[in-house]
Coordinates of C-alpha atoms and ligand atoms in Angstrom, one line a residue:
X30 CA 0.0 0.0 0.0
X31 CA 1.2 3.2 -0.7
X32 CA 0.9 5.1 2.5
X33 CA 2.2 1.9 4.4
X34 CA 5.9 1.9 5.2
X35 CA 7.7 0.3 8.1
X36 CA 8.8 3.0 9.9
X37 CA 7.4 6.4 10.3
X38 CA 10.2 8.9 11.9
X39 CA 8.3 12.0 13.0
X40 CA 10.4 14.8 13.2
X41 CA 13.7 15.8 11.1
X42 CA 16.6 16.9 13.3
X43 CA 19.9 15.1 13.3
X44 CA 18.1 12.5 15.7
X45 CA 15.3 11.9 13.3
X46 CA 17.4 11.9 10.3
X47 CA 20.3 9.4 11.6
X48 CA 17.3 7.0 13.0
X49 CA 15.5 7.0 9.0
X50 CA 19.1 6.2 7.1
X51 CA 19.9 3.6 9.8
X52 CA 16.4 2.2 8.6
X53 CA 16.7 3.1 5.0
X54 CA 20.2 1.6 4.7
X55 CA 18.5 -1.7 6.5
X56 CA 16.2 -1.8 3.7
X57 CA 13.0 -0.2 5.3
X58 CA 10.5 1.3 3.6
X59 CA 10.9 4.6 5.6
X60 CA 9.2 8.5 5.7
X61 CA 9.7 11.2 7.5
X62 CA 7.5 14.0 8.8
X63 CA 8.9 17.0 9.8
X64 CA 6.0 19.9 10.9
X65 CA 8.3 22.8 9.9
X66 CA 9.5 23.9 6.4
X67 CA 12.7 23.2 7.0
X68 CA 14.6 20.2 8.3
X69 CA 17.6 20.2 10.6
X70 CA 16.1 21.2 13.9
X71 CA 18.0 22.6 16.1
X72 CA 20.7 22.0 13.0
X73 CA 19.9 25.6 11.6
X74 CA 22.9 27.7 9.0
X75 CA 21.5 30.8 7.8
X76 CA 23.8 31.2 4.3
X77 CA 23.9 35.1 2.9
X78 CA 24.9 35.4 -0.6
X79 CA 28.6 37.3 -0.7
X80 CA 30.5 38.0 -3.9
X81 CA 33.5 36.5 -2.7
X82 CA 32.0 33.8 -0.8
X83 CA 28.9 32.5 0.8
X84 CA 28.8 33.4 4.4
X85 CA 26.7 30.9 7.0
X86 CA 25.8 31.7 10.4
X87 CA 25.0 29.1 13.1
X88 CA 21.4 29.4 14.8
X89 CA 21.8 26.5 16.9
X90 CA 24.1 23.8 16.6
X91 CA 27.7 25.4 16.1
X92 CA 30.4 22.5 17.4
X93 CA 31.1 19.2 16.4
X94 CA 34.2 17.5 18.3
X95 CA 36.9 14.8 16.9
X96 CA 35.4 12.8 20.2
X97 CA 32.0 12.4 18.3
X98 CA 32.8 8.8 17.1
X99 CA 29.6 8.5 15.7
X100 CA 29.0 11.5 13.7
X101 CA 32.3 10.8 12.3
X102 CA 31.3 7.3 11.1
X103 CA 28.5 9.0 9.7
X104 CA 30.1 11.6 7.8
X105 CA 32.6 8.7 6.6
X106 CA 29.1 6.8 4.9
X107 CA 27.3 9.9 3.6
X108 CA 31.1 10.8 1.7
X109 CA 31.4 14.2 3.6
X110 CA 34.9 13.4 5.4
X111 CA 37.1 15.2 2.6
X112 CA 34.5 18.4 2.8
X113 CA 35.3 18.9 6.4
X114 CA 36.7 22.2 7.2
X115 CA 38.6 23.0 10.4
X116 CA 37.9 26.2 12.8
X117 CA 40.1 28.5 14.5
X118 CA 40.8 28.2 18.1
X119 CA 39.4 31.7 19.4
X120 CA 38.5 32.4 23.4
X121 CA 35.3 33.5 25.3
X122 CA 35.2 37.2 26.9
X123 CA 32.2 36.9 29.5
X124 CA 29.7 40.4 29.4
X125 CA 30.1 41.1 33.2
X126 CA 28.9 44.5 34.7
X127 CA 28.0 45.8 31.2
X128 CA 31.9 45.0 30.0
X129 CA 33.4 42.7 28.1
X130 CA 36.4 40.8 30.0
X131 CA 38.8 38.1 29.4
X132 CA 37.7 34.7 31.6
X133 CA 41.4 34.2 33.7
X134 CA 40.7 38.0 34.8
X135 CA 37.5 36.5 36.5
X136 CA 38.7 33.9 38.4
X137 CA 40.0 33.2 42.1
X138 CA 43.3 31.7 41.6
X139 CA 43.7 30.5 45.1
X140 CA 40.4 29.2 45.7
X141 CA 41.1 27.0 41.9
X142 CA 44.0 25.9 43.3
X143 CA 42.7 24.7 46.4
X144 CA 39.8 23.3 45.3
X145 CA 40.9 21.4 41.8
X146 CA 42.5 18.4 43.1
X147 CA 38.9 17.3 43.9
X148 CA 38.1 16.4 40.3
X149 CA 40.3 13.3 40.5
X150 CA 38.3 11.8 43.1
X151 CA 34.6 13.7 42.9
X152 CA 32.5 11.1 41.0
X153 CA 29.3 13.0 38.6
X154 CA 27.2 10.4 39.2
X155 CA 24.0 11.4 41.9
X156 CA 25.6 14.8 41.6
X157 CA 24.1 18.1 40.5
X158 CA 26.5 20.6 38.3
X159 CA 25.9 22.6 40.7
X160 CA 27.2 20.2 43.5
X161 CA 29.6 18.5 41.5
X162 CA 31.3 21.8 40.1
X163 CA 31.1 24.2 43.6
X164 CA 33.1 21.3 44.7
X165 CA 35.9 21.3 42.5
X166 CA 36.1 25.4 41.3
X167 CA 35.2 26.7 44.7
X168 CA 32.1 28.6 45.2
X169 CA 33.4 31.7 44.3
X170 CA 34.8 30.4 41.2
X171 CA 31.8 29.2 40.2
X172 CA 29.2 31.5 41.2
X173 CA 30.9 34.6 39.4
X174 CA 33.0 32.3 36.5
X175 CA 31.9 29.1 36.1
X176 CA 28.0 28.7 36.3
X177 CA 27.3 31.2 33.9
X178 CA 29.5 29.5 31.4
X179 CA 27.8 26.1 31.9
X180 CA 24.4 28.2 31.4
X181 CA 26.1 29.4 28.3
X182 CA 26.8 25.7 27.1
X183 CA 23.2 24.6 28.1
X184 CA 21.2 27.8 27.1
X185 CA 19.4 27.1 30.7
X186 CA 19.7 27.9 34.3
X187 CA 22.3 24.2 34.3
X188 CA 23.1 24.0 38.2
X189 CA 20.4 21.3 38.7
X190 CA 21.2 19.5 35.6
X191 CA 22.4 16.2 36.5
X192 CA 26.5 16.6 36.3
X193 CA 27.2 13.2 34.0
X194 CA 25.3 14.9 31.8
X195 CA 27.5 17.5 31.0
X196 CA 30.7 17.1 28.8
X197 CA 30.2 13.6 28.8
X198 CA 34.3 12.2 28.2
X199 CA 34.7 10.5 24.5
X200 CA 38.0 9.4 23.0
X201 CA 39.0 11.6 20.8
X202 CA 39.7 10.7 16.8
X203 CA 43.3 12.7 16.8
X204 CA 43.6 12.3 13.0
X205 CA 40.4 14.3 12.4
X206 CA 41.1 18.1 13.5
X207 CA 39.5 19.0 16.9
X208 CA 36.5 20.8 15.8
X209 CA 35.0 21.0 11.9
X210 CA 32.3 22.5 10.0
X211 CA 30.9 22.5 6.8
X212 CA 31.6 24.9 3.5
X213 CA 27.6 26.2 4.6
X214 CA 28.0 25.5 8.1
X215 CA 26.5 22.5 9.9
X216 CA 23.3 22.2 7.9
X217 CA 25.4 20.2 5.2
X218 CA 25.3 17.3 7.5
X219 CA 21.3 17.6 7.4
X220 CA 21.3 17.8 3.8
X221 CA 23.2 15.7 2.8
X222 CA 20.9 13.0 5.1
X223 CA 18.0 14.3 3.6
X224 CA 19.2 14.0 0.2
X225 CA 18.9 10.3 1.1
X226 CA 15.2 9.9 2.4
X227 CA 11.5 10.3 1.5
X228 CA 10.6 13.0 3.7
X229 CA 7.6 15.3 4.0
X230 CA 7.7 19.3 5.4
X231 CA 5.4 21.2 6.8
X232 CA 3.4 18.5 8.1
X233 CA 2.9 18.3 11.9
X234 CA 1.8 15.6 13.1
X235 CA -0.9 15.8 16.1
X236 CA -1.5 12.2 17.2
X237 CA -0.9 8.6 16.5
X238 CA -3.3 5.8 17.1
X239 CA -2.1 1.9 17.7
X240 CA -3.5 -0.3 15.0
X241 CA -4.2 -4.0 15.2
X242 CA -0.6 -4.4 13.0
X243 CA 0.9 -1.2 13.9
X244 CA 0.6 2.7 14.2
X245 CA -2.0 5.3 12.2
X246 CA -0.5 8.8 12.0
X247 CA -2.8 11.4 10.4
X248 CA -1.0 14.7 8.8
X249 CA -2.9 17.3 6.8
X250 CA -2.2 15.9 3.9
X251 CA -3.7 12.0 5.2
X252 CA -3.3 9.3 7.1
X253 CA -0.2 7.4 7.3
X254 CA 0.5 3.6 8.6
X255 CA 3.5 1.8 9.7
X256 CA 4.5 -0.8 11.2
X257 CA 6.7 0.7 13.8
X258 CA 7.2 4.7 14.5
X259 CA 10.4 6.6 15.6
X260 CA 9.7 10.3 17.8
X261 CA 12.2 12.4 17.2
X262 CA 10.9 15.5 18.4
X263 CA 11.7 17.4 21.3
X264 CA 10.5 15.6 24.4
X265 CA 7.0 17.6 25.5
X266 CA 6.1 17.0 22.0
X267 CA 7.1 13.6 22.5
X268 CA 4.6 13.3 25.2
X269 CA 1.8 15.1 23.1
X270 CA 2.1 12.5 20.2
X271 CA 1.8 9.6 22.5
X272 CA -1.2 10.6 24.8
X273 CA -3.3 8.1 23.0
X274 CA -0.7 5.2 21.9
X275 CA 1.2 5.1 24.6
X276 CA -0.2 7.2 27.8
X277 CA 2.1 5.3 30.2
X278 CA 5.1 6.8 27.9
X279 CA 3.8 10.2 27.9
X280 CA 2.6 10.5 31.5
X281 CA 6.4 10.0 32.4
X282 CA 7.8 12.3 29.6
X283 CA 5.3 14.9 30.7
X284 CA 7.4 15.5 33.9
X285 CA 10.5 16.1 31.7
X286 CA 11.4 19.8 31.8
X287 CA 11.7 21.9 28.7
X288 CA 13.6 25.5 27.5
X289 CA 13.1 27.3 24.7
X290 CA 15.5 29.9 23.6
X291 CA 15.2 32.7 21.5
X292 CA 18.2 32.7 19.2
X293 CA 19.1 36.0 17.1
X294 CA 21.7 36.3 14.4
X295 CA 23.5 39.6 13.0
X296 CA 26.0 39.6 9.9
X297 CA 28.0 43.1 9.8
X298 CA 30.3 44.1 7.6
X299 CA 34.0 43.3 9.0
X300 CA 34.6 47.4 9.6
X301 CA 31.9 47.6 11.4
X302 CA 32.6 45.3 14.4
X303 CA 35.4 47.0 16.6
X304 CA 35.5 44.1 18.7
X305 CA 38.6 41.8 18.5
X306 CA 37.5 37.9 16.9
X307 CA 36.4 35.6 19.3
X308 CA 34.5 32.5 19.6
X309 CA 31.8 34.0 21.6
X310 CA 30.8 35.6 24.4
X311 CA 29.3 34.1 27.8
X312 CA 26.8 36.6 29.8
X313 CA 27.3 36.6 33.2
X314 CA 23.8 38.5 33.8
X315 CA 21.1 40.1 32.0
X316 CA 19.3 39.1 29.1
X317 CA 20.7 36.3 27.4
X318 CA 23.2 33.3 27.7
X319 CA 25.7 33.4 24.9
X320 CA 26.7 34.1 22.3
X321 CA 29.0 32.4 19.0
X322 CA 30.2 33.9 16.6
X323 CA 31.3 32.9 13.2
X324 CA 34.9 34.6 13.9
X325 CA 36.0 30.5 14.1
X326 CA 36.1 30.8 10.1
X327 CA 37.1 33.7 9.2
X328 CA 35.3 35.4 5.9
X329 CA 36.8 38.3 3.4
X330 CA 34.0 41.0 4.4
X331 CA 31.5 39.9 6.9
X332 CA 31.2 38.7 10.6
X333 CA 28.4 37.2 12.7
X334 CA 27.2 36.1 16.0
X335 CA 24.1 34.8 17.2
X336 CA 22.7 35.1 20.6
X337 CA 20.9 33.0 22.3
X338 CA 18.1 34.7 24.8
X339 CA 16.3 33.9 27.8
X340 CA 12.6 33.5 26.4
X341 CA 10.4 35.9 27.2
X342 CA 12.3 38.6 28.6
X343 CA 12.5 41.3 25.5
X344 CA 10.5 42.1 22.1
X345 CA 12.7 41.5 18.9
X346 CA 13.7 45.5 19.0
X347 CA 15.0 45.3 22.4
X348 CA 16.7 42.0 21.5
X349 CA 18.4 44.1 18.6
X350 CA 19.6 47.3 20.6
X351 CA 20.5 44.9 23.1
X352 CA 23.0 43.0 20.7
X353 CA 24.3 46.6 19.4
X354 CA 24.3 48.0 23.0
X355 CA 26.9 45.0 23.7
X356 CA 28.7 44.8 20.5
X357 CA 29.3 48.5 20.3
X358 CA 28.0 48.8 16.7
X359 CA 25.0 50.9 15.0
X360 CA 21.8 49.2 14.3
X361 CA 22.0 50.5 10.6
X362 CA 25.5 48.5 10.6
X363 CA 23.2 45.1 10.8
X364 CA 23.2 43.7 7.3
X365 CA 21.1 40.7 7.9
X366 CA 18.9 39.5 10.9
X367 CA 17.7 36.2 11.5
X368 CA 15.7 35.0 14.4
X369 CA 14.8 31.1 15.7
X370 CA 13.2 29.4 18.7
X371 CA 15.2 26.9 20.0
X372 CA 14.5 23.5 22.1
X373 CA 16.0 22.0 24.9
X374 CA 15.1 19.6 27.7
X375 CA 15.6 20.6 30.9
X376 CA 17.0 17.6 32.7
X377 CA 16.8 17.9 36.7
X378 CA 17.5 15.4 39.6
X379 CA 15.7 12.6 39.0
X380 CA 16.1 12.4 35.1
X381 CA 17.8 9.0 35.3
X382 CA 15.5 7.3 36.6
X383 CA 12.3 8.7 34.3
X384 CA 14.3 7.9 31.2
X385 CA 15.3 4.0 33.2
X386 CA 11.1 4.8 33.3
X387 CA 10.4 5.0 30.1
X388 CA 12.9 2.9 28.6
X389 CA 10.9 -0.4 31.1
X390 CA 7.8 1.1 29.4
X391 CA 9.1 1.0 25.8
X392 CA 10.3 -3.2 26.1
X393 CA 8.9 -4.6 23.0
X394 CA 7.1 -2.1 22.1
X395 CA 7.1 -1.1 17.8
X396 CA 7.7 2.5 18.8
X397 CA 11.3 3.9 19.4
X398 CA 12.2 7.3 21.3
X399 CA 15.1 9.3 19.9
X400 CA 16.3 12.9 21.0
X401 CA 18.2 14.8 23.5
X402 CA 16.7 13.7 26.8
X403 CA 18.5 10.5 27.2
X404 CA 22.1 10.4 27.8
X405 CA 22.6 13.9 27.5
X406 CA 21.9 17.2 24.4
X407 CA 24.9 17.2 22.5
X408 CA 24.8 15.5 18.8
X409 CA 26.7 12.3 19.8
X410 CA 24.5 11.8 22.5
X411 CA 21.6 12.1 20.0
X412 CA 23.4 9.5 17.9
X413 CA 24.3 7.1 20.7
X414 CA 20.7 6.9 21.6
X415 CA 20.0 6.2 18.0
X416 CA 22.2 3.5 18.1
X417 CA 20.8 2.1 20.8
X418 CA 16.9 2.5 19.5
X419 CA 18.0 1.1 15.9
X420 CA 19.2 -1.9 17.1
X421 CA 15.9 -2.4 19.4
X422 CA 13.3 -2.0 16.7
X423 CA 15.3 -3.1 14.0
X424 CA 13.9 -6.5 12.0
Ligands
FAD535 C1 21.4 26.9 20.6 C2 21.9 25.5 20.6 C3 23.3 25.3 20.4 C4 23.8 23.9 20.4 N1 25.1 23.7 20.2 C5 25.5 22.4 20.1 C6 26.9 22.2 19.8 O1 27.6 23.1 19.5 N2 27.3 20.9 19.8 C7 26.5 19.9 20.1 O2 26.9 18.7 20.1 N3 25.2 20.1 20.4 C8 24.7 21.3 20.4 N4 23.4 21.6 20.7 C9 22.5 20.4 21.0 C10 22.1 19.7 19.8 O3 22.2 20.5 18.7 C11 20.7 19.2 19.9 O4 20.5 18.5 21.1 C12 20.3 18.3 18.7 O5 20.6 18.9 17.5 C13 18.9 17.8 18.9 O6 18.5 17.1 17.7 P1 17.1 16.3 17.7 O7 16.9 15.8 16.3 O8 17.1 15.3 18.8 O9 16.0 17.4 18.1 P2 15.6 18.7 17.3 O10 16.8 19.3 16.6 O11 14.9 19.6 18.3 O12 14.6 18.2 16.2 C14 13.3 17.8 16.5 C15 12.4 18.1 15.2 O13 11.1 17.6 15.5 C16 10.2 18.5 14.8 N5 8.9 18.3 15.4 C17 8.5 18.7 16.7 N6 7.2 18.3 16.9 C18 6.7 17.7 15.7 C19 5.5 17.2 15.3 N7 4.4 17.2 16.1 N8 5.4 16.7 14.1 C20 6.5 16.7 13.2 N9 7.7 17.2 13.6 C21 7.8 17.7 14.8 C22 10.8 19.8 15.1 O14 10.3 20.8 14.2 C23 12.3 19.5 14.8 O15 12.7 19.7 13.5 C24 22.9 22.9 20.7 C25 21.5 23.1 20.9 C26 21.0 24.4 20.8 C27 19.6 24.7 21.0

């Protein structure tokens, strides 16, 4: 039947995409339903036409590591290894009392000193961030230094995040450079997936019914079956999709916490930006958590940098005199201007043992969970747990 395929993957970031060519590479007759125009997630390069060369800028996803054994394998299978391109090592300045300062000039040396030998013996595990990194920075160190820069990496308030969840350790592939991109930034990666799979845009998908063989998913466009179904979508969405299938399932995701972030990119002419290149620049107050820059490659004419808000706190004017205020530039100096809402979960104590929850729930079940609520947000996390998912539902 034409609408009949064994695996339905709803949603079409990195997660959603790696779990459909693990299927489509198996041999499965395999769609994917993504309810926004674009696929990638939080995979998102804005690319501005430029004489000399295309300039991208990263609204979400900005780092990929030498340590993410996975996404390298991947990259090795989709023939994207030889189009990898490396990025310069620049540093943070943190935004502290409305100045822009180097990190070292932060910290308490003495209090590092006497505080660091911890991390050889401190275990993550049962541990908060908070807990586990008060411990070994010293509470100074990390109320004024280093909490705002994991807030930074996690684009949320991340002292209650469960510590092993945070810069999880991966060996690292030494004869791939540190940290790569893309000639258009990361979205390559998601095209070059895409390029590979039946997928459908625009369509989101509200609920999914069990079938005597399977699942029903109805989009606007009709009603879908397969045999087994793959959520890929953030994890409150998750739990919306499933009410009817699988309530169980969703009654535990639904106590998962959830961020959004309101993300805004600028691209300036180079003259225009008096501010030295750097990777980014963590906030230790105010309105927003970070911000990266595109300084890591650098481009003929043009820079860029996208912040990454706190939701809810300013319109999109005040989000742009804010950016100007900080950068020290003119709002007429902003060339282009791109704005996105970003996902995260918000993992707390506790999130161990709903996902050991949910994972007891899912045990035989034709239905597989993928996304950044397991193990932990960052891509090869995403990838591990599609591993892991793959090999459970696979035939
Ligand atoms: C600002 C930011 C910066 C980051 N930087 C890094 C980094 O540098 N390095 C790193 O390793 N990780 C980084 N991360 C984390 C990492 O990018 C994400 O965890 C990962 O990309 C999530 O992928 P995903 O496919 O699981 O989810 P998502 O990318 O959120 O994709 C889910 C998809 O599901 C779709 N969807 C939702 N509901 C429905 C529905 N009902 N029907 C159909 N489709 C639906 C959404 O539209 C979306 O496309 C960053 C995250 C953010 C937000």
């Amino acid at each position: 039947m034409k609408n009949r395929y064994d695996l339905i993957v709803i949603g079409a970031g990195i997660s959603g995409l790696a779990m459909a060519y693990k299927a489509e590479q198996a041999d499965m007759h395999v769609l994917v339903v993504e309810k926004e125009s674009r696929t990638g997630g939080c995979f998102h390069s804005e690319v501005v036409a430029d004489d000399a060369q295309p300039f991208w800028l990263e609204m979400g996803t900005h780092t990929c590591f030498n340590s993410y054994g996975r996404l390298l394998a991947l990259l090795e299978k989709l023939g994207l290894t030889d189009q990898m391109q490396g990025r310069e090592k620049l540093r943070y300045r943190m935004l502290a009392d409305d100045k822009l300062v180097s990190i070292p000039s932060r910290l308490h040396i003495f209090e590092l000193i006497t505080h660091a030998w911890r991390l050889f013996s401190l275990q993550k595990e049962n541990r908060s961030v908070g807990e586990y990194y008060r411990a070994i920075t010293g509470p100074q160190n990390y109320n004024e230094v280093f909490s705002h820069a994991f807030n930074a990496v996690l684009c949320q308030p991340a002292s209650e995040v469960p510590a092993d969840m945070l810069f999880r350790k991966r060996p690292r592939n030494k004869a791939i450079m540190r940290s790569y991109t893309f000639p258009e930034g990361l979205s390559w990666i998601i095209a070059a997936l895409a390029d590979q799979l039946e997928i459908k845009t625009g369509q989101e998908i509200h609920s999914i019914r069990r079938t005597q063989t399977g699942y029903q998913v109805e989009t606007a466009a009709g009603v879908l079956l397969a045999d087994k179904i793959a959520c890929a979508t953030p994890v409150l969405a998750a739990a919306r999709l499933l009410t009817t299938a699988h309530p169980e399932i969703a009654e535990q995701l639904n106590w998962a916490g959830e961020v959004e972030i309101e993300s805004v990119g600028i691209v300036v002419k180079k003259e225009h930006l008096p501010l030295e290149p750097v990777a980014g620049i963590i906030a230790a107050d105010g309105f927003f958590y970070s911000s990266v820059s595109r300084d890591i490659v650098a481009h003929p004419h043009l820079r860029g940098m996208t912040f990454h808000f706190k939701p809810g706190l300013l319109t999109d004017d005040e989000k742009l005199q804010h950016i100007c205020s900080v950068l020290g530039i003119a709002e007429s100096a902003v060339l282009h201007l791109f704005h996105k809402t970003n996902r995260l979960p918000a993992p707390g104590v506790g999130h161990h043992q709903l996902i050991a929850a949910v994972d007891a729930l899912l045990t035989d079940q034709p239905l597989a969970l993928v996304g950044n609520y397991f193990a932990g947000v960052a891509v090869e996390d995403c990838l591990e747990r599609v591993e892991s998912e793959f090999a459970r539902i696979a035939p």
